[in-house]
């Protein structure tokens, strides 16, 4: 690395306790966001499958633990894409 500013910043992030803690915190945040996104994607897939089988929105919402409004929105979006 040729930039003294970048060298200093990298050193602070990799070689100081504060930098390591900051990077660990950021990595945990990224991981958590990814997990939440994946869980929501799976809930949406499951909800849409249930809807295709004719299950009631209220029951789907209760089973996948998502609001009825979100379930209905996903169903409506899916119908628009299918057309």
Short mmCIF file of C-alpha atoms in Angstrom, two decimals:
data_model
loop_
_atom_site.label_atom_id
_atom_site.label_comp_id
_atom_site.label_asym_id
_atom_site.label_seq_id
_atom_site.Cartn_x
_atom_site.Cartn_y
_atom_site.Cartn_z
CA UNK A 1 0.00 0.00 0.00
CA UNK A 2 1.35 3.38 -0.93
CA UNK A 3 -1.07 5.74 0.77
CA UNK A 4 -0.01 6.58 4.32
CA UNK A 5 -3.65 7.27 5.21
CA UNK A 6 -4.75 3.80 4.10
CA UNK A 7 -1.78 2.17 5.83
CA UNK A 8 -2.63 3.94 9.08
CA UNK A 9 -6.33 3.00 8.86
CA UNK A 10 -5.58 -0.65 8.09
CA UNK A 11 -3.14 -0.78 11.00
CA UNK A 12 -5.76 0.67 13.36
CA UNK A 13 -8.40 -1.84 12.22
CA UNK A 14 -6.16 -4.92 12.30
CA UNK A 15 -3.66 -4.26 15.06
CA UNK A 16 -5.46 -2.33 17.80
CA UNK A 17 -8.00 -3.66 20.28
CA UNK A 18 -10.46 -0.91 19.35
CA UNK A 19 -10.09 -1.68 15.64
CA UNK A 20 -10.53 -5.42 16.12
CA UNK A 21 -13.63 -4.84 18.25
CA UNK A 22 -15.04 -2.50 15.59
CA UNK A 23 -14.44 -5.05 12.83
CA UNK A 24 -15.96 -7.87 14.91
CA UNK A 25 -19.03 -5.73 15.59
CA UNK A 26 -19.43 -4.92 11.89
CA UNK A 27 -19.03 -8.56 10.86
CA UNK A 28 -21.64 -9.66 13.42
CA UNK A 29 -24.00 -7.01 12.06
CA UNK A 30 -23.50 -8.19 8.47
CA UNK A 31 -24.04 -11.82 9.54
CA UNK A 32 -27.23 -10.97 11.45
CA UNK A 33 -28.65 -8.99 8.55
CA UNK A 34 -27.96 -11.91 6.21
CA UNK A 35 -29.63 -14.37 8.54
CA UNK A 36 -32.72 -12.16 8.90
CA UNK A 37 -32.91 -11.73 5.14
CA UNK A 38 -32.68 -15.48 4.58
CA UNK A 39 -35.31 -16.24 7.20
CA UNK A 40 -37.68 -13.70 5.67
CA UNK A 41 -37.09 -15.14 2.19
CA UNK A 42 -37.91 -18.64 3.45
CA UNK A 43 -41.04 -17.38 5.23
CA UNK A 44 -42.17 -15.72 2.00
CA UNK A 45 -41.60 -18.90 -0.04
CA UNK A 46 -43.49 -20.96 2.54
CA UNK A 47 -46.35 -18.46 2.71
CA UNK A 48 -46.73 -18.39 -1.06
CA UNK A 49 -46.77 -22.18 -1.22
CA UNK A 50 -49.48 -22.27 1.45
CA UNK A 51 -51.50 -19.64 -0.44
CA UNK A 52 -51.21 -21.66 -3.64
CA UNK A 53 -52.70 -24.60 -1.73
CA UNK A 54 -55.68 -22.38 -0.83
CA UNK A 55 -54.81 -21.73 2.79
CA UNK A 56 -56.36 -18.68 4.47
CA UNK A 57 -54.14 -15.57 4.86
CA UNK A 58 -54.88 -15.38 8.59
CA UNK A 59 -53.76 -18.97 9.13
CA UNK A 60 -50.64 -18.51 6.99
CA UNK A 61 -49.68 -15.41 8.98
CA UNK A 62 -50.06 -17.27 12.25
CA UNK A 63 -48.03 -20.27 11.08
CA UNK A 64 -45.11 -18.38 9.54
CA UNK A 65 -45.23 -15.64 12.21
CA UNK A 66 -45.54 -12.73 9.79
CA UNK A 67 -48.25 -10.08 9.72
CA UNK A 68 -51.37 -10.67 7.65
CA UNK A 69 -50.63 -7.45 5.75
CA UNK A 70 -47.20 -8.74 4.72
CA UNK A 71 -48.65 -12.09 3.66
CA UNK A 72 -51.32 -10.37 1.55
CA UNK A 73 -48.69 -8.07 0.01
CA UNK A 74 -46.54 -11.07 -0.96
CA UNK A 75 -49.55 -12.83 -2.47
CA UNK A 76 -50.53 -9.72 -4.43
CA UNK A 77 -46.96 -9.23 -5.68
CA UNK A 78 -46.73 -12.87 -6.69
CA UNK A 79 -49.99 -12.63 -8.63
CA UNK A 80 -48.70 -9.56 -10.51
CA UNK A 81 -45.50 -11.38 -11.46
CA UNK A 82 -47.41 -14.48 -12.54
CA UNK A 83 -49.60 -12.51 -14.94
#
